[in-house]
């Protein structure tokens, strides 16, 4: 009697509407569940991407402070908190000096800068027309205005939880907290991982931190070199060779140094601005600014960057440029600034994953051989 009841119960289970016996239908349902999961994961990633990017920006800022504190620790054997405070105080003092210098020395030049650029663009359009190119200046301005409006719309739409100023404040505050005691946050993240993966996590994070510090140090060095060389060539060497001082040499040097933080795109923008201002003083000065641009960029590209790249991550320029364009479209200026460090961290993570796979395979071969 009990066996008969069990058979009836199993038969009922087999015909239950909640049970699917057809393997093809089950396979299709499994595929549908996977696709729903993928779509949900993508939607979640888009939703939290902006806050995560802000956190990553704070990590980049923390790595810069950490690099300065470590460098200072070689000369001053004091507590880390004091070294971090000294680095922050020096940074604030430099920015204050830069603001005072810009406000007192080049404020008038900055006011005239847009007018010169607009006039030079008009002359460039007139020259193109004289060469037979059909260019409608009002239509071109409309196109540029539409592009600018579209970019600003995307930037506003993707501003997310915080505005521009609040984003900067968050990056600075989080970065300072992390820089004061980075091991505290490293242990907190490692605690959430399985115990057998914590050692690998610490190794990967240490390599990422070292790479980030050297990458940012190289970036700052490149910014300084480009700014100083640009000012010397435009404001000092140009009068010595009989060309005359290039207008707004100090402003162009500052813009060149700041834009050097963005590889590839920053150099193109600063070069265009330099050449446009140069041709406002005549053809000879314009040709000279082109020479200065190529000299500064080649020196930075063939001397500074290779010297730093040997100790950091050697990224392909085309890959960096493509990633910058993607990040700039998705996240605006913040994504553009953080594209290069983020790509470097992705490469370090992939290299570590490949090393771990190689180690696992070698251990497996050794175990089987034994």
Tab-separated table of C-alpha atoms in Angstrom:
chain	number	residue	atom	x	y	z
A	1	UNK	CA	0.000	0.000	0.000
A	2	UNK	CA	2.843	2.402	0.855
A	3	UNK	CA	4.609	1.657	-2.459
A	4	UNK	CA	1.424	2.369	-4.362
A	5	UNK	CA	0.962	5.692	-2.563
A	6	UNK	CA	4.560	6.693	-3.376
A	7	UNK	CA	4.045	5.863	-7.063
A	8	UNK	CA	0.895	7.969	-7.156
A	9	UNK	CA	2.769	10.849	-5.465
A	10	UNK	CA	5.610	10.676	-8.000
A	11	UNK	CA	3.107	10.586	-10.837
A	12	UNK	CA	1.438	13.683	-9.451
A	13	UNK	CA	4.816	15.431	-9.294
A	14	UNK	CA	5.507	14.514	-12.896
A	15	UNK	CA	2.258	16.073	-14.062
A	16	UNK	CA	2.489	19.149	-11.822
A	17	UNK	CA	2.092	22.440	-13.775
A	18	UNK	CA	5.121	23.837	-11.935
A	19	UNK	CA	7.375	21.071	-13.237
A	20	UNK	CA	8.664	21.148	-16.829
A	21	UNK	CA	9.692	17.784	-18.222
A	22	UNK	CA	10.664	18.900	-21.726
A	23	UNK	CA	14.470	19.446	-21.731
A	24	UNK	CA	14.298	21.891	-24.657
A	25	UNK	CA	11.859	24.143	-22.803
A	26	UNK	CA	14.011	24.007	-19.696
A	27	UNK	CA	17.043	24.995	-21.757
A	28	UNK	CA	15.212	27.964	-23.287
A	29	UNK	CA	14.015	29.084	-19.847
A	30	UNK	CA	17.579	28.858	-18.547
A	31	UNK	CA	18.772	31.021	-21.436
A	32	UNK	CA	16.038	33.561	-20.755
A	33	UNK	CA	17.041	33.720	-17.092
A	34	UNK	CA	20.664	34.312	-18.085
A	35	UNK	CA	19.722	37.153	-20.427
A	36	UNK	CA	17.493	38.736	-17.792
A	37	UNK	CA	20.391	38.522	-15.346
A	38	UNK	CA	22.783	40.117	-17.850
A	39	UNK	CA	20.364	42.963	-18.586
A	40	UNK	CA	19.826	43.495	-14.879
A	41	UNK	CA	23.573	43.543	-14.226
A	42	UNK	CA	24.127	46.088	-17.018
A	43	UNK	CA	21.313	48.284	-15.698
A	44	UNK	CA	22.771	48.103	-12.186
A	45	UNK	CA	26.247	48.936	-13.493
A	46	UNK	CA	24.923	52.001	-15.348
A	47	UNK	CA	23.015	53.115	-12.265
A	48	UNK	CA	25.991	52.926	-9.902
A	49	UNK	CA	28.728	53.742	-12.430
A	50	UNK	CA	28.913	57.437	-11.550
A	51	UNK	CA	29.320	56.905	-7.769
A	52	UNK	CA	31.900	54.196	-8.444
A	53	UNK	CA	33.788	56.573	-10.726
A	54	UNK	CA	33.797	59.200	-7.972
A	55	UNK	CA	35.230	56.609	-5.569
A	56	UNK	CA	37.883	55.656	-8.120
A	57	UNK	CA	38.749	59.337	-8.536
A	58	UNK	CA	39.245	59.514	-4.781
A	59	UNK	CA	41.576	56.515	-5.002
A	60	UNK	CA	43.591	58.296	-7.698
A	61	UNK	CA	43.843	61.410	-5.524
A	62	UNK	CA	44.788	59.260	-2.521
A	63	UNK	CA	47.552	57.599	-4.532
A	64	UNK	CA	49.002	61.004	-5.386
A	65	UNK	CA	48.996	62.017	-1.716
A	66	UNK	CA	50.402	58.628	-0.743
A	67	UNK	CA	53.210	58.978	-3.269
A	68	UNK	CA	54.123	62.381	-1.905
A	69	UNK	CA	54.008	61.102	1.685
A	70	UNK	CA	56.206	58.110	0.838
A	71	UNK	CA	58.700	60.366	-0.954
A	72	UNK	CA	58.723	62.747	1.995
A	73	UNK	CA	59.226	59.834	4.369
A	74	UNK	CA	62.659	59.192	2.868
A	75	UNK	CA	63.858	62.514	4.292
A	76	UNK	CA	61.543	63.013	7.300
A	77	UNK	CA	61.075	59.986	9.572
A	78	UNK	CA	57.851	61.307	11.112
A	79	UNK	CA	54.357	59.875	11.459
A	80	UNK	CA	52.427	59.257	8.255
A	81	UNK	CA	49.606	61.596	9.259
A	82	UNK	CA	52.084	64.488	9.534
A	83	UNK	CA	53.610	63.688	6.149
A	84	UNK	CA	50.149	63.614	4.579
A	85	UNK	CA	49.384	66.970	6.219
A	86	UNK	CA	52.594	68.471	4.799
A	87	UNK	CA	51.763	67.220	1.294
A	88	UNK	CA	48.231	68.636	1.505
A	89	UNK	CA	49.513	71.969	2.834
A	90	UNK	CA	52.060	72.197	0.006
A	91	UNK	CA	49.340	71.397	-2.549
A	92	UNK	CA	47.021	74.067	-1.168
A	93	UNK	CA	49.871	76.598	-1.112
A	94	UNK	CA	50.745	75.841	-4.740
A	95	UNK	CA	47.133	76.193	-5.871
A	96	UNK	CA	46.807	79.455	-3.955
A	97	UNK	CA	49.969	80.780	-5.604
A	98	UNK	CA	48.750	79.656	-9.009
A	99	UNK	CA	45.412	81.371	-8.450
A	100	UNK	CA	47.125	84.574	-7.329
A	101	UNK	CA	49.542	84.460	-10.257
A	102	UNK	CA	46.737	83.810	-12.723
A	103	UNK	CA	44.591	86.529	-11.195
A	104	UNK	CA	47.258	89.204	-11.002
A	105	UNK	CA	49.416	88.440	-14.029
A	106	UNK	CA	47.378	86.848	-16.799
A	107	UNK	CA	43.788	87.886	-16.006
A	108	UNK	CA	43.753	90.399	-18.865
A	109	UNK	CA	45.301	87.867	-21.218
A	110	UNK	CA	42.644	85.326	-20.244
A	111	UNK	CA	39.926	87.877	-21.051
A	112	UNK	CA	41.398	88.469	-24.518
A	113	UNK	CA	42.028	84.781	-25.200
A	114	UNK	CA	38.534	83.868	-26.561
A	115	UNK	CA	38.541	86.907	-28.841
A	116	UNK	CA	41.893	85.955	-30.362
A	117	UNK	CA	40.788	82.360	-30.894
A	118	UNK	CA	37.558	83.458	-32.564
A	119	UNK	CA	39.400	85.896	-34.831
A	120	UNK	CA	41.941	83.263	-35.837
A	121	UNK	CA	39.205	80.730	-36.604
A	122	UNK	CA	37.554	83.333	-38.841
A	123	UNK	CA	40.833	83.945	-40.672
A	124	UNK	CA	41.312	80.204	-41.077
A	125	UNK	CA	37.858	79.903	-42.624
A	126	UNK	CA	38.611	82.820	-44.982
A	127	UNK	CA	41.856	81.163	-46.071
A	128	UNK	CA	40.040	77.886	-46.713
A	129	UNK	CA	37.487	79.705	-48.859
A	130	UNK	CA	40.274	81.326	-50.858
A	131	UNK	CA	41.593	77.847	-51.588
A	132	UNK	CA	38.242	76.770	-53.035
A	133	UNK	CA	36.650	75.117	-49.995
A	134	UNK	CA	32.971	75.909	-49.524
A	135	UNK	CA	32.611	76.737	-45.830
A	136	UNK	CA	29.603	78.534	-44.428
A	137	UNK	CA	30.754	80.231	-41.220
A	138	UNK	CA	27.266	80.697	-39.653
A	139	UNK	CA	26.432	77.089	-40.430
A	140	UNK	CA	29.751	75.947	-38.939
A	141	UNK	CA	29.037	77.966	-35.805
A	142	UNK	CA	25.603	76.353	-35.599
A	143	UNK	CA	27.206	72.920	-35.849
A	144	UNK	CA	29.710	73.776	-33.129
A	145	UNK	CA	26.931	75.187	-30.990
A	146	UNK	CA	24.847	72.049	-31.447
A	147	UNK	CA	27.815	69.853	-30.547
A	148	UNK	CA	28.518	71.908	-27.459
A	149	UNK	CA	24.857	71.848	-26.499
A	150	UNK	CA	24.727	68.080	-26.960
A	151	UNK	CA	27.837	67.551	-24.869
A	152	UNK	CA	26.517	69.765	-22.096
A	153	UNK	CA	23.180	67.961	-22.202
A	154	UNK	CA	24.842	64.572	-21.869
A	155	UNK	CA	27.031	65.909	-19.061
A	156	UNK	CA	24.013	67.250	-17.196
A	157	UNK	CA	22.023	64.068	-17.767
A	158	UNK	CA	24.840	61.920	-16.429
A	159	UNK	CA	25.695	64.180	-13.526
A	160	UNK	CA	24.003	61.597	-11.297
A	161	UNK	CA	23.822	62.036	-7.579
A	162	UNK	CA	26.151	64.982	-7.229
A	163	UNK	CA	27.026	68.090	-9.164
A	164	UNK	CA	30.451	69.114	-10.348
A	165	UNK	CA	31.546	70.977	-7.228
A	166	UNK	CA	30.125	68.361	-4.875
A	167	UNK	CA	31.887	65.652	-6.883
A	168	UNK	CA	35.237	67.392	-6.431
A	169	UNK	CA	34.605	67.804	-2.701
A	170	UNK	CA	33.710	64.114	-2.369
A	171	UNK	CA	36.821	63.049	-4.250
A	172	UNK	CA	39.035	65.242	-2.079
A	173	UNK	CA	37.466	64.215	1.236
A	174	UNK	CA	37.431	60.474	0.500
A	175	UNK	CA	40.940	60.662	-0.944
A	176	UNK	CA	42.312	62.341	2.182
A	177	UNK	CA	40.697	59.773	4.480
A	178	UNK	CA	42.093	56.893	2.431
A	179	UNK	CA	45.557	58.471	2.194
A	180	UNK	CA	45.812	58.885	5.975
A	181	UNK	CA	45.341	55.161	6.685
A	182	UNK	CA	45.045	53.097	3.454
A	183	UNK	CA	45.620	49.775	5.228
A	184	UNK	CA	42.415	50.227	7.220
A	185	UNK	CA	40.308	50.213	4.052
A	186	UNK	CA	42.416	47.468	2.471
A	187	UNK	CA	41.735	45.192	5.445
A	188	UNK	CA	38.032	46.056	5.305
A	189	UNK	CA	37.726	45.010	1.675
A	190	UNK	CA	39.864	41.895	2.204
A	191	UNK	CA	37.630	40.832	5.106
A	192	UNK	CA	34.684	40.530	2.688
A	193	UNK	CA	36.606	38.083	0.477
A	194	UNK	CA	37.046	34.344	1.047
A	195	UNK	CA	40.071	33.635	3.228
A	196	UNK	CA	41.861	31.667	0.494
A	197	UNK	CA	41.745	34.694	-1.844
A	198	UNK	CA	42.927	37.384	0.563
A	199	UNK	CA	46.646	36.892	-0.028
A	200	UNK	CA	46.211	37.273	-3.783
A	201	UNK	CA	44.035	40.324	-3.209
A	202	UNK	CA	46.738	42.004	-1.141
A	203	UNK	CA	49.368	41.273	-3.808
A	204	UNK	CA	47.143	42.613	-6.596
A	205	UNK	CA	46.219	45.719	-4.631
A	206	UNK	CA	49.861	46.412	-3.765
A	207	UNK	CA	50.819	46.193	-7.432
A	208	UNK	CA	47.917	48.444	-8.411
A	209	UNK	CA	48.908	51.005	-5.795
A	210	UNK	CA	52.518	51.030	-6.907
A	211	UNK	CA	51.525	51.392	-10.540
A	212	UNK	CA	49.071	54.180	-9.751
A	213	UNK	CA	51.628	56.133	-7.714
A	214	UNK	CA	54.228	55.971	-10.450
A	215	UNK	CA	51.672	56.725	-13.141
A	216	UNK	CA	50.512	59.854	-11.322
A	217	UNK	CA	54.094	60.882	-10.548
A	218	UNK	CA	54.920	60.601	-14.229
A	219	UNK	CA	51.807	62.567	-15.116
A	220	UNK	CA	52.691	65.405	-12.746
A	221	UNK	CA	56.283	65.432	-13.984
A	222	UNK	CA	55.069	65.614	-17.584
A	223	UNK	CA	52.723	68.493	-16.725
A	224	UNK	CA	55.559	70.423	-15.076
A	225	UNK	CA	57.998	69.798	-17.923
A	226	UNK	CA	55.529	70.819	-20.631
A	227	UNK	CA	54.485	73.977	-18.785
A	228	UNK	CA	58.064	75.110	-18.092
A	229	UNK	CA	59.371	74.304	-21.579
A	230	UNK	CA	56.385	75.997	-23.214
A	231	UNK	CA	56.901	79.189	-21.227
A	232	UNK	CA	60.658	79.228	-21.876
A	233	UNK	CA	60.241	78.671	-25.623
A	234	UNK	CA	57.374	81.155	-26.058
A	235	UNK	CA	58.324	83.866	-23.584
A	236	UNK	CA	62.136	83.712	-23.410
A	237	UNK	CA	63.584	82.025	-26.493
A	238	UNK	CA	61.197	83.637	-29.006
A	239	UNK	CA	62.391	87.236	-28.319
A	240	UNK	CA	66.020	86.051	-28.372
A	241	UNK	CA	65.683	84.683	-31.921
A	242	UNK	CA	64.042	87.882	-33.180
A	243	UNK	CA	60.455	86.631	-33.406
A	244	UNK	CA	59.192	88.495	-30.374
A	245	UNK	CA	57.391	87.198	-27.299
A	246	UNK	CA	54.369	85.113	-28.182
A	247	UNK	CA	51.176	86.660	-26.793
A	248	UNK	CA	49.852	85.054	-23.619
A	249	UNK	CA	52.955	82.896	-23.148
A	250	UNK	CA	52.235	82.391	-19.438
A	251	UNK	CA	48.587	81.492	-20.037
A	252	UNK	CA	49.498	79.066	-22.820
A	253	UNK	CA	52.123	77.457	-20.584
A	254	UNK	CA	49.594	76.952	-17.769
A	255	UNK	CA	46.978	75.542	-20.144
A	256	UNK	CA	49.549	73.234	-21.741
A	257	UNK	CA	50.612	71.940	-18.326
A	258	UNK	CA	47.053	71.397	-17.098
A	259	UNK	CA	45.911	69.723	-20.318
A	260	UNK	CA	48.937	67.414	-20.184
A	261	UNK	CA	47.068	65.513	-17.457
A	262	UNK	CA	44.879	64.144	-20.271
A	263	UNK	CA	47.131	62.116	-22.623
A	264	UNK	CA	46.659	62.504	-26.380
A	265	UNK	CA	43.559	64.714	-26.335
A	266	UNK	CA	45.110	67.282	-24.015
A	267	UNK	CA	48.153	67.646	-26.272
A	268	UNK	CA	45.947	68.164	-29.338
A	269	UNK	CA	43.833	70.840	-27.656
A	270	UNK	CA	46.804	72.727	-26.214
A	271	UNK	CA	48.607	72.541	-29.558
A	272	UNK	CA	45.653	74.008	-31.446
A	273	UNK	CA	45.339	76.861	-28.964
A	274	UNK	CA	49.079	77.570	-29.130
A	275	UNK	CA	49.152	77.636	-32.928
A	276	UNK	CA	46.058	79.833	-33.207
A	277	UNK	CA	47.519	82.382	-30.807
A	278	UNK	CA	50.875	82.174	-32.591
A	279	UNK	CA	49.420	83.032	-36.002
A	280	UNK	CA	47.766	86.096	-34.464
A	281	UNK	CA	51.283	87.572	-34.372
A	282	UNK	CA	52.098	86.696	-37.965
A	283	UNK	CA	53.059	83.757	-40.128
A	284	UNK	CA	56.616	83.599	-38.765
A	285	UNK	CA	55.389	83.431	-35.165
A	286	UNK	CA	52.769	80.857	-36.127
A	287	UNK	CA	55.389	78.593	-37.692
A	288	UNK	CA	57.535	79.059	-34.587
A	289	UNK	CA	54.677	77.961	-32.300
A	290	UNK	CA	54.191	74.859	-34.437
A	291	UNK	CA	57.893	74.090	-33.965
A	292	UNK	CA	57.598	74.659	-30.213
A	293	UNK	CA	54.567	72.398	-30.012
A	294	UNK	CA	56.313	69.511	-31.767
A	295	UNK	CA	59.482	70.028	-29.734
A	296	UNK	CA	57.647	69.989	-26.387
A	297	UNK	CA	55.448	67.041	-27.302
A	298	UNK	CA	58.313	64.998	-28.743
A	299	UNK	CA	60.468	65.671	-25.689
A	300	UNK	CA	57.628	64.587	-23.428
A	301	UNK	CA	56.715	61.640	-25.656
A	302	UNK	CA	60.217	60.295	-26.315
A	303	UNK	CA	61.981	61.204	-23.053
A	304	UNK	CA	59.582	61.706	-20.137
A	305	UNK	CA	56.865	59.170	-20.964
A	306	UNK	CA	59.225	56.273	-21.881
A	307	UNK	CA	61.229	56.944	-18.719
A	308	UNK	CA	58.061	56.625	-16.629
A	309	UNK	CA	56.508	53.839	-18.705
A	310	UNK	CA	59.418	51.532	-17.940
A	311	UNK	CA	58.333	51.543	-14.300
A	312	UNK	CA	54.565	51.651	-14.779
A	313	UNK	CA	52.128	50.312	-17.363
A	314	UNK	CA	53.004	50.749	-21.015
A	315	UNK	CA	49.633	51.452	-22.638
A	316	UNK	CA	49.081	51.605	-26.387
A	317	UNK	CA	48.252	55.216	-27.435
A	318	UNK	CA	45.373	54.133	-29.696
A	319	UNK	CA	43.844	52.089	-26.867
A	320	UNK	CA	44.149	55.019	-24.456
A	321	UNK	CA	42.576	57.424	-26.961
A	322	UNK	CA	39.656	55.078	-27.675
A	323	UNK	CA	39.033	54.538	-23.960
A	324	UNK	CA	39.186	58.297	-23.357
A	325	UNK	CA	36.552	58.906	-26.013
A	326	UNK	CA	34.256	56.271	-24.530
A	327	UNK	CA	34.674	57.517	-20.960
A	328	UNK	CA	34.283	61.134	-22.058
A	329	UNK	CA	31.004	60.410	-23.834
A	330	UNK	CA	29.625	58.379	-20.940
A	331	UNK	CA	30.789	60.466	-17.974
A	332	UNK	CA	31.911	63.824	-19.304
A	333	UNK	CA	35.049	65.548	-18.064
A	334	UNK	CA	35.339	63.266	-15.016
A	335	UNK	CA	35.464	60.161	-17.184
A	336	UNK	CA	37.976	61.807	-19.508
A	337	UNK	CA	40.336	62.617	-16.628
A	338	UNK	CA	40.091	59.143	-15.091
A	339	UNK	CA	40.176	57.095	-18.304
A	340	UNK	CA	43.941	56.570	-18.349
A	341	UNK	CA	44.321	55.516	-14.671
A	342	UNK	CA	41.291	53.234	-14.937
A	343	UNK	CA	42.675	51.561	-18.057
A	344	UNK	CA	46.018	51.074	-16.309
A	345	UNK	CA	44.315	49.386	-13.336
A	346	UNK	CA	42.334	47.115	-15.659
A	347	UNK	CA	45.561	46.051	-17.359
A	348	UNK	CA	47.245	45.344	-14.012
A	349	UNK	CA	44.246	43.263	-12.911
A	350	UNK	CA	44.283	41.260	-16.147
A	351	UNK	CA	48.024	40.670	-15.846
A	352	UNK	CA	47.576	39.445	-12.276
A	353	UNK	CA	44.765	37.143	-13.391
A	354	UNK	CA	46.990	35.674	-16.100
A	355	UNK	CA	49.788	35.153	-13.569
A	356	UNK	CA	47.408	33.422	-11.170
A	357	UNK	CA	46.144	31.143	-13.932
A	358	UNK	CA	49.733	30.276	-14.818
A	359	UNK	CA	50.553	29.558	-11.173
A	360	UNK	CA	47.483	27.344	-10.787
A	361	UNK	CA	48.386	25.421	-13.916
A	362	UNK	CA	51.963	24.955	-12.743
A	363	UNK	CA	50.776	23.710	-9.334
A	364	UNK	CA	48.361	21.330	-11.021
A	365	UNK	CA	51.130	19.924	-13.238
A	366	UNK	CA	53.411	19.530	-10.208
A	367	UNK	CA	50.666	17.758	-8.262
A	368	UNK	CA	49.857	15.372	-11.111
A	369	UNK	CA	53.540	14.696	-11.684
A	370	UNK	CA	54.035	13.841	-8.018
